[in-house]
């Protein structure tokens, strides 16, 4: 792995664990095994490195979600696969957590990958709901964009509930509830 990749990977992990303020250049260097000169050779500073790390995290998250959402099967099955995907629930979402970080939200360069990823996810789920409506799998009543927003909110809120309870059960319960509501809109 290149020094640049080690720096990005270390920053990804630290941002998820500690947030932006808690991710110091010294901690990044220690975790990556890279020196200060190497860090500043590849990146102009912490904001530039954090932006690269967030972009990579966003790409990875979109790839994992797409593996479920773009797989064969009915629209319901693909959405269910995404919602039920194996996750480290107690750690939370590496992108969703950044949406709660005031330093990330305040910086357009840092916020962009977070916003783009959540927009992409809502859009992709809305496409599946619309596809299900077009094929007669879902009733025409639920608005695809509203349904997608609710499903993304269930996942993100489920992480928060799980972390607050120090248990994956609230997340699992939220997913089961969301799937029950979605199933209620399946055509007979």
PDB file of C-alpha atoms in Angstrom:
ATOM      1  CA  UNK A   1       0.000   0.000   0.000  1.00  0.00           C
ATOM      2  CA  UNK A   2       1.357   3.422  -0.917  1.00  0.00           C
ATOM      3  CA  UNK A   3       2.026   6.081   1.697  1.00  0.00           C
ATOM      4  CA  UNK A   4      -0.792   8.156   0.251  1.00  0.00           C
ATOM      5  CA  UNK A   5      -3.212   5.231   0.613  1.00  0.00           C
ATOM      6  CA  UNK A   6      -2.054   4.554   4.180  1.00  0.00           C
ATOM      7  CA  UNK A   7      -2.661   8.198   5.045  1.00  0.00           C
ATOM      8  CA  UNK A   8      -6.147   8.133   3.533  1.00  0.00           C
ATOM      9  CA  UNK A   9      -7.053   4.817   5.141  1.00  0.00           C
ATOM     10  CA  UNK A  10      -5.808   5.977   8.545  1.00  0.00           C
ATOM     11  CA  UNK A  11      -7.756   9.205   8.236  1.00  0.00           C
ATOM     12  CA  UNK A  12     -10.899   7.293   7.278  1.00  0.00           C
ATOM     13  CA  UNK A  13     -10.658   5.195  10.433  1.00  0.00           C
ATOM     14  CA  UNK A  14      -9.860   8.142  12.675  1.00  0.00           C
ATOM     15  CA  UNK A  15     -12.678  10.288  11.304  1.00  0.00           C
ATOM     16  CA  UNK A  16     -15.132   7.447  11.979  1.00  0.00           C
ATOM     17  CA  UNK A  17     -13.769   6.900  15.492  1.00  0.00           C
ATOM     18  CA  UNK A  18     -13.049  10.467  16.610  1.00  0.00           C
ATOM     19  CA  UNK A  19     -14.660  12.936  14.244  1.00  0.00           C
ATOM     20  CA  UNK A  20     -12.868  15.757  12.477  1.00  0.00           C
ATOM     21  CA  UNK A  21     -11.577  17.708  15.498  1.00  0.00           C
ATOM     22  CA  UNK A  22     -10.381  14.531  17.209  1.00  0.00           C
ATOM     23  CA  UNK A  23      -8.416  13.491  14.134  1.00  0.00           C
ATOM     24  CA  UNK A  24      -5.103  15.244  14.543  1.00  0.00           C
ATOM     25  CA  UNK A  25      -2.301  15.199  11.980  1.00  0.00           C
ATOM     26  CA  UNK A  26      -0.109  13.525  14.616  1.00  0.00           C
ATOM     27  CA  UNK A  27      -2.660  10.725  15.124  1.00  0.00           C
ATOM     28  CA  UNK A  28      -2.905  10.252  11.352  1.00  0.00           C
ATOM     29  CA  UNK A  29       0.869  10.028  11.053  1.00  0.00           C
ATOM     30  CA  UNK A  30       1.123   7.571  13.940  1.00  0.00           C
ATOM     31  CA  UNK A  31      -1.598   5.285  12.622  1.00  0.00           C
ATOM     32  CA  UNK A  32      -0.328   5.371   9.041  1.00  0.00           C
ATOM     33  CA  UNK A  33       3.354   5.107   9.901  1.00  0.00           C
ATOM     34  CA  UNK A  34       4.003   8.110   7.657  1.00  0.00           C
ATOM     35  CA  UNK A  35       6.099  11.080   8.598  1.00  0.00           C
ATOM     36  CA  UNK A  36       5.020  14.693   8.557  1.00  0.00           C
ATOM     37  CA  UNK A  37       6.972  15.320   5.350  1.00  0.00           C
ATOM     38  CA  UNK A  38       5.166  12.492   3.573  1.00  0.00           C
ATOM     39  CA  UNK A  39       1.811  13.749   4.736  1.00  0.00           C
ATOM     40  CA  UNK A  40       2.424  17.255   3.434  1.00  0.00           C
ATOM     41  CA  UNK A  41       4.001  15.927   0.257  1.00  0.00           C
ATOM     42  CA  UNK A  42       0.709  14.252  -0.694  1.00  0.00           C
ATOM     43  CA  UNK A  43      -1.790  16.662   0.885  1.00  0.00           C
ATOM     44  CA  UNK A  44      -1.795  20.394   1.509  1.00  0.00           C
ATOM     45  CA  UNK A  45      -3.041  19.871   5.062  1.00  0.00           C
ATOM     46  CA  UNK A  46      -5.568  18.138   7.257  1.00  0.00           C
ATOM     47  CA  UNK A  47      -8.633  19.498   5.392  1.00  0.00           C
ATOM     48  CA  UNK A  48      -7.292  18.210   2.056  1.00  0.00           C
ATOM     49  CA  UNK A  49      -6.499  14.780   3.529  1.00  0.00           C
ATOM     50  CA  UNK A  50      -9.855  14.599   5.328  1.00  0.00           C
ATOM     51  CA  UNK A  51     -11.656  15.448   2.072  1.00  0.00           C
ATOM     52  CA  UNK A  52      -9.800  12.631   0.278  1.00  0.00           C
ATOM     53  CA  UNK A  53     -10.669  10.232   3.107  1.00  0.00           C
ATOM     54  CA  UNK A  54     -14.335  11.232   3.055  1.00  0.00           C
ATOM     55  CA  UNK A  55     -14.482  10.813  -0.727  1.00  0.00           C
ATOM     56  CA  UNK A  56     -13.037   7.322  -0.416  1.00  0.00           C
ATOM     57  CA  UNK A  57     -15.418   6.420   2.421  1.00  0.00           C
ATOM     58  CA  UNK A  58     -18.318   7.682   0.305  1.00  0.00           C
ATOM     59  CA  UNK A  59     -17.188   5.581  -2.681  1.00  0.00           C
ATOM     60  CA  UNK A  60     -16.907   2.492  -0.481  1.00  0.00           C
ATOM     61  CA  UNK A  61     -20.313   3.051   1.067  1.00  0.00           C
ATOM     62  CA  UNK A  62     -21.931   3.558  -2.348  1.00  0.00           C
ATOM     63  CA  UNK A  63     -20.228   0.397  -3.620  1.00  0.00           C
ATOM     64  CA  UNK A  64     -21.503  -1.680  -0.702  1.00  0.00           C
ATOM     65  CA  UNK A  65     -25.032  -0.288  -1.064  1.00  0.00           C
ATOM     66  CA  UNK A  66     -25.015  -0.797  -4.839  1.00  0.00           C
ATOM     67  CA  UNK A  67     -24.069  -4.445  -4.376  1.00  0.00           C
ATOM     68  CA  UNK A  68     -27.469  -4.948  -2.723  1.00  0.00           C
ATOM     69  CA  UNK A  69     -29.557  -2.363  -4.572  1.00  0.00           C
ATOM     70  CA  UNK A  70     -28.353  -3.366  -8.041  1.00  0.00           C
ATOM     71  CA  UNK A  71     -28.507  -7.131  -7.478  1.00  0.00           C
ATOM     72  CA  UNK A  72     -31.073  -9.348  -9.191  1.00  0.00           C
ATOM     73  CA  UNK A  73     -34.476  -9.707  -7.585  1.00  0.00           C
ATOM     74  CA  UNK A  74     -37.597  -7.737  -6.897  1.00  0.00           C
ATOM     75  CA  UNK A  75     -37.430  -4.124  -5.798  1.00  0.00           C
ATOM     76  CA  UNK A  76     -38.570  -5.170  -2.309  1.00  0.00           C
ATOM     77  CA  UNK A  77     -35.913  -7.898  -2.107  1.00  0.00           C
ATOM     78  CA  UNK A  78     -33.127  -5.516  -3.107  1.00  0.00           C
ATOM     79  CA  UNK A  79     -34.243  -2.841  -0.631  1.00  0.00           C
ATOM     80  CA  UNK A  80     -34.566  -5.505   2.073  1.00  0.00           C
ATOM     81  CA  UNK A  81     -31.066  -6.794   1.285  1.00  0.00           C
ATOM     82  CA  UNK A  82     -29.690  -3.266   1.694  1.00  0.00           C
ATOM     83  CA  UNK A  83     -31.524  -2.700   4.974  1.00  0.00           C
ATOM     84  CA  UNK A  84     -30.532  -6.101   6.371  1.00  0.00           C
ATOM     85  CA  UNK A  85     -26.911  -5.884   5.189  1.00  0.00           C
ATOM     86  CA  UNK A  86     -24.337  -6.837   7.802  1.00  0.00           C
ATOM     87  CA  UNK A  87     -23.128  -3.645   9.478  1.00  0.00           C
ATOM     88  CA  UNK A  88     -21.092  -2.667  12.508  1.00  0.00           C
ATOM     89  CA  UNK A  89     -24.202  -1.031  13.943  1.00  0.00           C
ATOM     90  CA  UNK A  90     -22.643   0.168  17.198  1.00  0.00           C
ATOM     91  CA  UNK A  91     -19.945   2.087  15.331  1.00  0.00           C
ATOM     92  CA  UNK A  92     -22.556   3.914  13.285  1.00  0.00           C
ATOM     93  CA  UNK A  93     -22.428   4.928   9.666  1.00  0.00           C
ATOM     94  CA  UNK A  94     -19.064   6.414   8.662  1.00  0.00           C
ATOM     95  CA  UNK A  95     -20.838   8.921   6.403  1.00  0.00           C
ATOM     96  CA  UNK A  96     -23.893   9.557   8.578  1.00  0.00           C
ATOM     97  CA  UNK A  97     -21.681  10.307  11.562  1.00  0.00           C
ATOM     98  CA  UNK A  98     -19.917  12.984   9.548  1.00  0.00           C
ATOM     99  CA  UNK A  99     -23.279  14.681   8.940  1.00  0.00           C
ATOM    100  CA  UNK A 100     -23.413  15.207  12.707  1.00  0.00           C
ATOM    101  CA  UNK A 101     -19.912  16.691  12.896  1.00  0.00           C
ATOM    102  CA  UNK A 102     -20.190  20.508  12.975  1.00  0.00           C
ATOM    103  CA  UNK A 103     -16.735  20.995  11.461  1.00  0.00           C
ATOM    104  CA  UNK A 104     -17.559  18.740   8.519  1.00  0.00           C
ATOM    105  CA  UNK A 105     -20.965  20.320   7.924  1.00  0.00           C
ATOM    106  CA  UNK A 106     -19.479  23.830   8.056  1.00  0.00           C
ATOM    107  CA  UNK A 107     -16.903  23.098   5.339  1.00  0.00           C
ATOM    108  CA  UNK A 108     -18.351  22.698   1.811  1.00  0.00           C
ATOM    109  CA  UNK A 109     -15.394  20.551   0.670  1.00  0.00           C
ATOM    110  CA  UNK A 110     -15.840  18.131   3.591  1.00  0.00           C
ATOM    111  CA  UNK A 111     -19.633  18.159   3.508  1.00  0.00           C
ATOM    112  CA  UNK A 112     -19.873  17.446  -0.248  1.00  0.00           C
ATOM    113  CA  UNK A 113     -19.105  13.688  -0.140  1.00  0.00           C
ATOM    114  CA  UNK A 114     -21.523  13.266   2.772  1.00  0.00           C
ATOM    115  CA  UNK A 115     -24.323  15.123   1.049  1.00  0.00           C
ATOM    116  CA  UNK A 116     -23.685  13.478  -2.332  1.00  0.00           C
ATOM    117  CA  UNK A 117     -23.696   9.984  -0.833  1.00  0.00           C
ATOM    118  CA  UNK A 118     -26.938  10.452   1.072  1.00  0.00           C
ATOM    119  CA  UNK A 119     -28.514  12.048  -2.034  1.00  0.00           C
ATOM    120  CA  UNK A 120     -27.329   9.128  -4.168  1.00  0.00           C
ATOM    121  CA  UNK A 121     -28.722   6.601  -1.695  1.00  0.00           C
ATOM    122  CA  UNK A 122     -32.123   8.302  -1.513  1.00  0.00           C
ATOM    123  CA  UNK A 123     -32.188   8.541  -5.299  1.00  0.00           C
ATOM    124  CA  UNK A 124     -31.273   4.902  -5.853  1.00  0.00           C
ATOM    125  CA  UNK A 125     -33.898   3.664  -3.380  1.00  0.00           C
ATOM    126  CA  UNK A 126     -36.501   5.981  -4.943  1.00  0.00           C
ATOM    127  CA  UNK A 127     -35.683   4.439  -8.338  1.00  0.00           C
ATOM    128  CA  UNK A 128     -36.321   0.980  -6.895  1.00  0.00           C
ATOM    129  CA  UNK A 129     -39.641   2.023  -5.374  1.00  0.00           C
ATOM    130  CA  UNK A 130     -40.667   3.559  -8.717  1.00  0.00           C
ATOM    131  CA  UNK A 131     -39.519   0.406 -10.503  1.00  0.00           C
ATOM    132  CA  UNK A 132     -41.643  -1.665  -8.126  1.00  0.00           C
ATOM    133  CA  UNK A 133     -44.626   0.559  -8.845  1.00  0.00           C
ATOM    134  CA  UNK A 134     -44.091   0.294 -12.604  1.00  0.00           C
ATOM    135  CA  UNK A 135     -43.985  -3.501 -12.468  1.00  0.00           C
ATOM    136  CA  UNK A 136     -47.031  -3.684 -10.179  1.00  0.00           C
ATOM    137  CA  UNK A 137     -45.029  -4.955  -7.214  1.00  0.00           C
ATOM    138  CA  UNK A 138     -45.881  -1.859  -5.148  1.00  0.00           C
ATOM    139  CA  UNK A 139     -49.108   0.072  -5.038  1.00  0.00           C
ATOM    140  CA  UNK A 140     -48.931   3.471  -6.737  1.00  0.00           C
ATOM    141  CA  UNK A 141     -49.708   5.320  -3.493  1.00  0.00           C
ATOM    142  CA  UNK A 142     -46.341   5.787  -1.760  1.00  0.00           C
ATOM    143  CA  UNK A 143     -44.245   8.583  -3.241  1.00  0.00           C
ATOM    144  CA  UNK A 144     -40.891   7.020  -4.210  1.00  0.00           C
ATOM    145  CA  UNK A 145     -38.789   9.985  -3.036  1.00  0.00           C
ATOM    146  CA  UNK A 146     -40.626  10.227   0.286  1.00  0.00           C
ATOM    147  CA  UNK A 147     -40.362   6.471   0.813  1.00  0.00           C
ATOM    148  CA  UNK A 148     -36.633   6.521   0.043  1.00  0.00           C
ATOM    149  CA  UNK A 149     -36.064   9.420   2.443  1.00  0.00           C
ATOM    150  CA  UNK A 150     -37.896   7.523   5.168  1.00  0.00           C
ATOM    151  CA  UNK A 151     -35.860   4.354   4.567  1.00  0.00           C
ATOM    152  CA  UNK A 152     -32.543   6.220   4.690  1.00  0.00           C
ATOM    153  CA  UNK A 153     -33.744   7.952   7.869  1.00  0.00           C
ATOM    154  CA  UNK A 154     -34.571   4.548   9.378  1.00  0.00           C
ATOM    155  CA  UNK A 155     -31.010   3.358   8.781  1.00  0.00           C
ATOM    156  CA  UNK A 156     -29.380   6.529  10.083  1.00  0.00           C
ATOM    157  CA  UNK A 157     -31.767   6.800  13.026  1.00  0.00           C
ATOM    158  CA  UNK A 158     -31.335   3.105  13.722  1.00  0.00           C
ATOM    159  CA  UNK A 159     -27.602   3.676  14.154  1.00  0.00           C
ATOM    160  CA  UNK A 160     -28.296   6.439  16.673  1.00  0.00           C
ATOM    161  CA  UNK A 161     -30.775   4.316  18.633  1.00  0.00           C
ATOM    162  CA  UNK A 162     -28.388   1.354  18.671  1.00  0.00           C
ATOM    163  CA  UNK A 163     -25.475   3.456  19.891  1.00  0.00           C
ATOM    164  CA  UNK A 164     -27.625   5.040  22.611  1.00  0.00           C
ATOM    165  CA  UNK A 165     -28.723   1.594  23.836  1.00  0.00           C
ATOM    166  CA  UNK A 166     -25.315  -0.024  23.243  1.00  0.00           C
ATOM    167  CA  UNK A 167     -27.203  -2.776  21.459  1.00  0.00           C
ATOM    168  CA  UNK A 168     -27.950  -3.647  17.839  1.00  0.00           C
ATOM    169  CA  UNK A 169     -31.563  -4.513  18.744  1.00  0.00           C
ATOM    170  CA  UNK A 170     -32.998  -0.996  18.202  1.00  0.00           C
ATOM    171  CA  UNK A 171     -31.434  -0.908  14.739  1.00  0.00           C
ATOM    172  CA  UNK A 172     -32.788  -4.352  13.882  1.00  0.00           C
ATOM    173  CA  UNK A 173     -36.223  -3.389  15.182  1.00  0.00           C
ATOM    174  CA  UNK A 174     -36.238  -0.206  13.071  1.00  0.00           C
ATOM    175  CA  UNK A 175     -35.326  -2.227   9.961  1.00  0.00           C
ATOM    176  CA  UNK A 176     -38.043  -4.799  10.659  1.00  0.00           C
ATOM    177  CA  UNK A 177     -40.563  -1.980  11.122  1.00  0.00           C
ATOM    178  CA  UNK A 178     -39.530  -0.261   7.900  1.00  0.00           C
ATOM    179  CA  UNK A 179     -39.763  -3.498   5.951  1.00  0.00           C
ATOM    180  CA  UNK A 180     -43.188  -4.133   7.447  1.00  0.00           C
ATOM    181  CA  UNK A 181     -44.373  -0.722   6.299  1.00  0.00           C
ATOM    182  CA  UNK A 182     -42.867  -1.239   2.848  1.00  0.00           C
ATOM    183  CA  UNK A 183     -44.448  -4.696   2.605  1.00  0.00           C
ATOM    184  CA  UNK A 184     -47.836  -3.167   3.382  1.00  0.00           C
ATOM    185  CA  UNK A 185     -47.551  -1.276   0.071  1.00  0.00           C
ATOM    186  CA  UNK A 186     -46.891  -4.412  -1.943  1.00  0.00           C
ATOM    187  CA  UNK A 187     -49.604  -5.141  -4.455  1.00  0.00           C
ATOM    188  CA  UNK A 188     -51.816  -8.132  -3.696  1.00  0.00           C
TER     189      UNK A 188
END
